[in-house]
Short mmCIF file of C-alpha atoms in Angstrom, two decimals:
data_model
loop_
_atom_site.label_atom_id
_atom_site.label_comp_id
_atom_site.label_asym_id
_atom_site.label_seq_id
_atom_site.Cartn_x
_atom_site.Cartn_y
_atom_site.Cartn_z
CA UNK A 188 314.90 64.45 123.77
CA UNK A 189 316.19 60.49 124.53
CA UNK A 190 314.46 57.94 124.73
CA UNK A 191 317.73 55.57 125.82
CA UNK A 192 321.16 56.75 126.32
CA UNK A 193 324.59 55.20 126.66
CA UNK A 194 328.00 56.60 127.51
CA UNK A 195 331.03 55.73 127.42
CA UNK A 196 329.60 51.90 128.41
CA UNK A 197 332.55 49.32 128.83
CA UNK A 198 331.62 45.63 128.81
CA UNK A 199 334.11 42.36 129.85
CA UNK A 200 334.16 39.44 130.12
CA UNK A 201 336.96 37.96 131.96
CA UNK A 202 340.19 39.19 130.23
CA UNK A 203 337.42 39.76 126.16
CA UNK A 204 336.48 43.48 125.56
CA UNK A 205 332.87 42.72 124.24
CA UNK A 206 332.08 46.66 124.11
CA UNK A 207 334.80 48.86 124.37
CA UNK A 208 333.68 52.30 125.36
CA UNK A 209 329.95 52.66 123.31
CA UNK A 210 328.01 55.75 123.86
CA UNK A 211 324.07 57.00 121.77
CA UNK A 212 321.18 58.31 122.48
CA UNK A 213 318.35 56.58 121.10
CA UNK A 214 315.69 59.62 120.69
CA UNK A 215 312.03 58.87 122.45
CA UNK A 216 309.23 57.32 119.93
CA UNK A 217 312.86 56.15 116.90
CA UNK A 218 313.91 52.65 116.03
CA UNK A 219 317.42 52.76 116.27
CA UNK A 220 319.52 49.91 114.81
CA UNK A 221 322.63 47.75 116.00
CA UNK A 222 323.52 46.76 113.19
CA UNK A 223 326.84 44.62 113.07
CA UNK A 224 327.77 40.98 112.36
CA UNK A 225 327.65 38.25 114.55
CA UNK A 226 330.42 38.40 118.47
CA UNK A 227 330.33 42.11 117.80
CA UNK A 228 328.71 42.90 120.97
CA UNK A 229 324.84 43.22 119.59
CA UNK A 230 323.66 42.00 122.35
CA UNK A 231 325.33 42.98 124.83
CA UNK A 232 324.73 46.34 124.98
CA UNK A 233 320.68 45.04 124.87
CA UNK A 234 321.14 42.89 127.84
CA UNK A 235 323.21 45.68 129.71
CA UNK A 236 319.84 48.05 128.74
CA UNK A 237 317.83 45.89 129.83
CA UNK A 238 319.89 45.59 133.61
CA UNK A 239 320.05 41.46 132.39
CA UNK A 240 323.93 41.92 132.89
CA UNK A 241 326.43 44.34 134.63
CA UNK A 242 327.33 47.59 133.29
CA UNK A 243 331.94 47.56 133.67
CA UNK A 244 332.20 51.71 133.64
CA UNK A 245 329.68 53.36 131.75
CA UNK A 246 326.12 55.52 132.53
CA UNK A 247 322.81 54.09 130.88
CA UNK A 248 320.04 56.57 131.10
CA UNK A 249 316.28 55.78 130.44
CA UNK A 250 314.49 58.99 129.79
CA UNK A 251 317.70 61.00 132.08
CA UNK A 252 316.99 58.95 134.88
CA UNK A 253 320.15 56.75 136.01
CA UNK A 254 319.37 52.65 136.01
CA UNK A 255 322.72 51.64 136.14
CA UNK A 256 321.73 50.20 139.88
CA UNK A 257 318.09 49.91 138.16
CA UNK A 258 316.43 46.28 139.33
CA UNK A 259 315.48 44.85 135.25
CA UNK A 260 311.30 44.77 135.92
CA UNK A 261 311.70 48.22 137.05
CA UNK A 262 312.79 49.47 134.51
CA UNK A 263 310.26 49.53 132.05
CA UNK A 264 311.61 47.82 129.27
CA UNK A 265 310.57 44.98 127.54
CA UNK A 266 312.65 42.93 125.25
CA UNK A 267 312.89 40.19 122.85
CA UNK A 268 315.53 37.26 121.76
CA UNK A 269 315.70 35.26 118.71
CA UNK A 270 314.25 32.47 120.08
CA UNK A 271 311.39 32.79 121.66
CA UNK A 272 310.78 31.36 124.90
CA UNK A 273 306.83 30.70 124.60
CA UNK A 274 305.89 29.02 127.77
CA UNK A 275 304.68 25.36 125.89
CA UNK A 276 302.13 25.15 128.43
CA UNK A 277 299.92 28.14 128.26
CA UNK A 278 298.22 28.94 125.29
CA UNK A 279 298.89 32.17 122.60
CA UNK A 280 296.36 34.31 125.53
CA UNK A 281 298.16 32.91 128.36
CA UNK A 282 301.06 33.98 127.40
CA UNK A 283 300.61 37.57 126.28
CA UNK A 284 299.52 37.16 129.68
CA UNK A 285 301.97 37.10 131.61
CA UNK A 286 304.00 39.84 132.25
CA UNK A 287 299.95 41.37 133.31
CA UNK A 288 300.12 38.25 135.58
CA UNK A 289 303.11 38.69 136.83
CA UNK A 290 303.74 39.72 141.04
CA UNK A 291 305.04 43.59 140.15
CA UNK A 292 301.18 43.84 137.83
CA UNK A 293 298.98 42.02 139.19
CA UNK A 294 297.56 44.07 141.34
CA UNK A 295 297.20 46.29 138.97
CA UNK A 296 294.90 45.00 136.68
CA UNK A 297 291.49 43.10 137.05
CA UNK A 298 290.98 40.20 134.75
CA UNK A 299 288.73 41.96 132.52
CA UNK A 300 291.65 44.53 132.03
CA UNK A 301 294.37 42.04 131.17
CA UNK A 302 291.62 40.46 128.25
CA UNK A 303 290.79 44.35 126.75
CA UNK A 304 294.62 44.66 126.02
CA UNK A 305 295.16 41.16 125.32
CA UNK A 306 292.08 41.57 122.28
CA UNK A 307 293.75 44.92 121.38
CA UNK A 308 297.42 43.56 120.83
CA UNK A 309 296.46 41.13 118.95
CA UNK A 310 294.37 43.01 116.86
CA UNK A 311 297.04 45.10 116.23
CA UNK A 312 299.24 42.14 115.16
CA UNK A 313 296.79 39.76 113.43
CA UNK A 314 296.40 37.05 115.75
CA UNK A 315 293.27 37.01 117.60
CA UNK A 316 292.17 34.00 115.52
CA UNK A 317 296.00 32.17 117.53
CA UNK A 318 294.95 33.43 120.92
CA UNK A 319 293.19 29.65 121.91
CA UNK A 320 296.44 27.80 120.95
CA UNK A 321 299.81 26.37 122.18
CA UNK A 322 302.77 27.37 120.82
CA UNK A 323 303.12 23.84 119.13
CA UNK A 324 300.31 25.16 116.89
CA UNK A 325 301.96 28.10 115.67
CA UNK A 326 304.12 28.37 112.59
CA UNK A 327 307.86 30.27 112.89
CA UNK A 328 305.89 33.37 111.62
CA UNK A 329 303.25 33.03 113.80
CA UNK A 330 305.01 32.02 117.58
CA UNK A 331 307.47 35.56 116.43
CA UNK A 332 303.87 37.46 116.33
CA UNK A 333 303.03 36.05 119.64
CA UNK A 334 306.23 36.44 121.48
CA UNK A 335 305.70 40.64 119.84
CA UNK A 336 302.55 40.29 121.47
CA UNK A 337 303.66 38.66 124.85
CA UNK A 338 306.12 41.85 125.34
CA UNK A 339 303.55 45.22 123.86
CA UNK A 340 300.61 44.43 126.54
CA UNK A 341 302.75 45.34 128.90
CA UNK A 342 303.35 49.52 127.37
CA UNK A 343 306.83 49.63 127.92
CA UNK A 344 308.97 52.62 127.23
CA UNK A 345 311.89 51.45 126.07
CA UNK A 346 311.38 47.66 123.68
CA UNK A 347 314.17 46.01 122.78
CA UNK A 348 314.58 43.33 120.03
CA UNK A 349 317.41 40.80 119.10
CA UNK A 350 317.19 40.12 116.37
CA UNK A 351 313.58 38.85 116.22
CA UNK A 352 313.30 37.81 112.63
CA UNK A 353 316.55 35.79 111.82
CA UNK A 354 316.11 32.80 111.13
CA UNK A 355 312.63 32.60 109.58
CA UNK A 356 312.22 32.34 106.15
CA UNK A 357 313.71 34.95 102.87
CA UNK A 358 309.46 35.75 102.92
CA UNK A 359 308.39 35.70 106.46
CA UNK A 360 311.44 38.16 107.57
CA UNK A 361 310.28 40.53 104.49
CA UNK A 362 306.43 40.63 105.92
CA UNK A 363 307.74 40.54 109.40
CA UNK A 364 309.86 43.59 108.77
CA UNK A 365 307.11 45.67 107.14
CA UNK A 366 304.92 44.91 110.47
CA UNK A 367 307.84 45.56 112.77
CA UNK A 368 308.20 49.43 111.08
CA UNK A 369 303.84 50.18 111.07
CA UNK A 370 303.60 48.83 114.98
CA UNK A 371 305.96 50.66 115.69
CA UNK A 372 305.04 53.27 113.76
CA UNK A 373 301.04 53.14 115.24
CA UNK A 374 302.94 52.31 119.02
CA UNK A 375 305.22 55.29 119.31
CA UNK A 376 307.92 53.39 121.37
CA UNK A 377 311.54 54.13 121.61
CA UNK A 378 312.68 50.70 119.99
CA UNK A 379 316.73 49.43 119.73
CA UNK A 380 316.63 46.68 117.47
CA UNK A 381 320.13 44.31 117.15
CA UNK A 382 320.08 42.85 113.63
CA UNK A 383 323.61 41.11 111.65
CA UNK A 384 321.35 42.28 108.53
CA UNK A 385 322.23 45.16 106.37
CA UNK A 386 319.08 44.60 104.80
CA UNK A 387 316.72 44.76 108.30
CA UNK A 388 318.85 47.82 109.41
CA UNK A 389 318.52 49.86 105.93
CA UNK A 390 314.42 49.32 105.81
CA UNK A 391 313.45 50.26 108.85
CA UNK A 392 315.59 51.95 110.73
CA UNK A 393 315.12 56.08 111.47
CA UNK A 394 319.11 55.61 113.00
CA UNK A 395 321.52 52.70 112.77
CA UNK A 396 324.46 52.71 114.64
CA UNK A 397 327.00 50.04 113.00
CA UNK A 398 329.05 48.19 115.14
CA UNK A 399 332.26 46.02 115.22
CA UNK A 400 334.26 44.64 117.24
CA UNK A 401 332.87 45.88 120.58
CA UNK A 402 333.36 49.59 118.68
CA UNK A 403 331.03 52.38 117.09
CA UNK A 404 331.53 52.63 113.14
CA UNK A 405 329.67 54.95 113.16
CA UNK A 406 325.95 55.92 113.87
CA UNK A 407 323.73 57.96 110.78
CA UNK A 408 320.72 57.81 108.86
CA UNK A 409 320.83 54.97 106.62
CA UNK A 410 321.49 56.81 103.09
CA UNK A 411 324.55 59.29 105.32
CA UNK A 412 325.62 54.53 106.38
CA UNK A 413 324.95 53.80 102.74
CA UNK A 414 326.63 57.34 101.08
CA UNK A 415 329.35 58.34 103.24
CA UNK A 416 330.73 55.38 104.97
CA UNK A 417 332.01 56.77 107.67
CA UNK A 418 335.58 53.59 107.23
CA UNK A 419 336.62 50.43 104.85
CA UNK A 420 334.44 48.27 107.38
CA UNK A 421 331.11 50.17 107.30
CA UNK A 422 331.72 49.94 102.98
CA UNK A 423 332.28 47.11 102.46
CA UNK A 424 329.79 45.84 105.32
CA UNK A 425 326.67 47.73 103.59
CA UNK A 426 325.00 47.41 100.52
CA UNK A 427 324.21 44.49 98.70
CA UNK A 428 326.96 43.28 96.99
CA UNK A 429 328.76 45.12 99.22
CA UNK A 430 331.32 48.13 98.30
CA UNK A 431 334.11 46.66 96.16
CA UNK A 432 337.47 47.62 98.02
CA UNK A 433 341.33 47.45 96.73
CA UNK A 434 344.21 49.02 96.90
CA UNK A 435 345.12 51.33 94.67
CA UNK A 436 347.93 54.33 93.84
CA UNK A 437 347.46 57.77 92.72
CA UNK A 438 349.79 59.14 89.62
CA UNK A 439 349.55 62.41 87.96
CA UNK A 440 350.40 63.68 84.96
CA UNK A 441 350.02 66.87 82.43
CA UNK A 442 348.27 68.58 85.10
CA UNK A 443 345.02 65.16 85.95
CA UNK A 444 345.68 62.90 88.55
CA UNK A 445 345.10 58.67 87.31
CA UNK A 446 344.47 55.56 89.64
CA UNK A 447 346.50 53.23 88.72
CA UNK A 448 345.00 49.06 89.28
CA UNK A 449 347.64 47.32 88.42
CA UNK A 450 347.77 47.77 84.74
CA UNK A 451 345.21 50.53 83.82
CA UNK A 452 344.71 53.51 85.25
CA UNK A 453 341.62 55.83 84.79
CA UNK A 454 341.19 59.19 84.62
CA UNK A 455 339.78 61.18 87.93
CA UNK A 456 337.03 63.66 87.37
CA UNK A 457 338.38 68.21 88.94
CA UNK A 458 335.62 67.27 91.25
CA UNK A 459 337.93 64.08 93.09
CA UNK A 460 341.52 65.14 91.95
CA UNK A 461 340.65 69.11 93.75
CA UNK A 462 338.58 66.36 97.40
CA UNK A 463 341.93 64.61 97.05
CA UNK A 464 343.99 67.51 96.42
CA UNK A 465 342.35 68.90 99.81
CA UNK A 466 343.01 66.35 102.32
CA UNK A 467 347.08 66.30 101.27
CA UNK A 468 346.67 61.38 100.45
CA UNK A 469 349.43 59.37 100.19
CA UNK A 470 349.96 57.95 96.53
CA UNK A 471 348.96 54.74 97.96
CA UNK A 472 345.41 54.20 98.88
CA UNK A 473 342.37 52.37 98.54
CA UNK A 474 339.78 52.88 97.30
CA UNK A 475 335.59 51.50 96.54
CA UNK A 476 333.31 51.91 93.82
CA UNK A 477 329.77 50.56 94.44
CA UNK A 478 328.36 47.36 92.37
CA UNK A 479 325.53 49.61 91.20
CA UNK A 480 328.43 52.58 89.87
CA UNK A 481 330.10 50.31 86.95
CA UNK A 482 329.21 48.65 84.55
CA UNK A 483 329.05 46.75 81.53
CA UNK A 484 329.43 47.14 77.69
CA UNK A 485 330.03 45.00 74.70
CA UNK A 486 332.29 47.30 72.70
CA UNK A 487 334.80 50.33 74.55
CA UNK A 488 333.17 53.01 75.64
CA UNK A 489 336.03 55.96 76.65
CA UNK A 490 338.55 56.24 77.42
CA UNK A 491 338.17 55.11 80.71
CA UNK A 492 337.13 51.88 79.84
CA UNK A 493 339.13 48.19 80.45
CA UNK A 494 338.48 45.67 78.68
CA UNK A 495 338.50 42.61 80.70
CA UNK A 496 336.33 39.26 80.49
CA UNK A 497 332.93 37.49 82.43
CA UNK A 498 334.63 35.22 85.61
CA UNK A 499 330.95 35.29 86.85
CA UNK A 500 327.15 35.94 85.46
CA UNK A 501 324.23 35.46 88.18
CA UNK A 502 321.51 36.77 86.42
CA UNK A 503 318.61 36.90 89.25
CA UNK A 504 315.36 38.32 87.83
CA UNK A 505 315.09 42.38 87.30
CA UNK A 506 318.61 42.08 87.78
CA UNK A 507 322.15 40.03 86.98
CA UNK A 508 325.32 40.54 89.61
CA UNK A 509 328.57 39.82 86.58
CA UNK A 510 331.91 39.35 88.78
CA UNK A 511 334.79 40.76 85.87
CA UNK A 512 338.31 40.61 87.16
CA UNK A 513 341.07 42.87 86.65
CA UNK A 514 344.09 42.00 87.15
CA UNK A 515 343.64 39.94 90.24
CA UNK A 516 340.80 42.02 91.66
CA UNK A 517 337.35 40.56 90.89
CA UNK A 518 335.09 43.50 91.28
CA UNK A 519 331.26 43.34 90.91
CA UNK A 520 328.31 44.84 88.88
CA UNK A 521 324.79 44.49 89.25
CA UNK A 522 323.48 45.54 86.10
CA UNK A 523 319.76 45.86 85.70
CA UNK A 524 317.40 44.98 82.81
CA UNK A 525 317.87 42.87 80.34
CA UNK A 526 321.29 41.92 79.80
CA UNK A 527 322.90 38.60 78.94
CA UNK A 528 326.72 37.51 78.81
CA UNK A 529 329.20 33.86 79.45
CA UNK A 530 331.69 33.10 81.64
CA UNK A 531 334.97 34.27 79.80
CA UNK A 532 333.67 36.78 77.70
CA UNK A 533 335.19 39.88 77.19
CA UNK A 534 334.26 42.73 78.09
CA UNK A 535 334.76 46.36 78.83
CA UNK A 536 334.30 47.19 82.51
CA UNK A 537 333.24 51.21 83.44
CA UNK A 538 334.32 53.33 86.11
CA UNK A 539 331.33 55.78 86.77
CA UNK A 540 334.09 58.24 88.04
CA UNK A 541 332.47 60.60 90.61
CA UNK A 542 332.05 58.08 93.04
CA UNK A 543 334.68 56.60 93.87
CA UNK A 544 335.09 56.65 97.92
CA UNK A 545 338.70 56.59 99.31
CA UNK A 546 340.13 55.26 102.74
CA UNK A 547 343.44 55.69 104.31
CA UNK A 548 345.68 51.80 103.93
CA UNK A 549 346.54 51.85 107.06
CA UNK A 550 343.46 53.26 109.30
CA UNK A 551 341.15 51.99 106.88
CA UNK A 552 339.10 55.54 107.59
CA UNK A 553 337.44 57.70 104.74
CA UNK A 554 339.62 59.91 102.75
CA UNK A 555 336.66 61.28 100.15
CA UNK A 556 333.28 59.74 100.19
#
């Protein structure tokens, strides 16, 4: 059963359409991620779901209940933004107690019950020793946990997180990704998580909705959006480094199908040839290939090897990123293991031609992926 359903949601600010016909289901207990760049409409979607902003048109359901006209405090939703907004004059205990002490809930809980709930939540978040501290005495990661605890004590049916860890340093972000995933599994609440970071989405989410300019581009599991992007935007947004995308043309010759990149030609496999012919694509298309499906060698490997030179070489420990120039196209290659190269060095670039993705030139929609 869906924990949250959005049906054809639109949001306009004056003449600006921030959200355009968005529909999706976050199943009960699911970790659902809204992934997109800044200004894509993620925060507007969360605010409309929480009820702090009105819906221009469309319907929002929480566990089959239409909530368009339901007040925020009556939606059984907890929301946490990037800025934690902890009360500076209250300790961590006081901040976590504040939702349970509000005029809506204070009759429901005794002081002993509030203390028990806070201690249980603090234990879950490993912040028991912080309960007597004030926000000014906390690190960024500790503030994040305190704000998370304040939201969790309410035991909402839906939890909304808006870029909660984007401003933390790399090590803290890594640790908090692990913690958030673990906490979600233990609590089992429906969770909608907004982020511009594709690594956060892929590592934590059960389902990802990729959004751009207020429109959903694709909804699927992390594997689906990575391996089978619905369009050029998704292909270029997901992956680190992102997919190499470039204009090219198709050419038939002696019963084979060739991909022409500037002055170079690559013979495509029979499997890819069949898929392209079934789609009846035009000769001018866009191609994409992941950096992991390109390989650099010091010697020519086969007839699909292209001679080129290293434009930039970045050793990063367990792997390296090489950028090679083919005509005027810069292609990134992810090289695992030990490999040494210098800028300007002549090398051979080898393509895994079964791993190409193809997109329509005008619409950007996937043809073969």
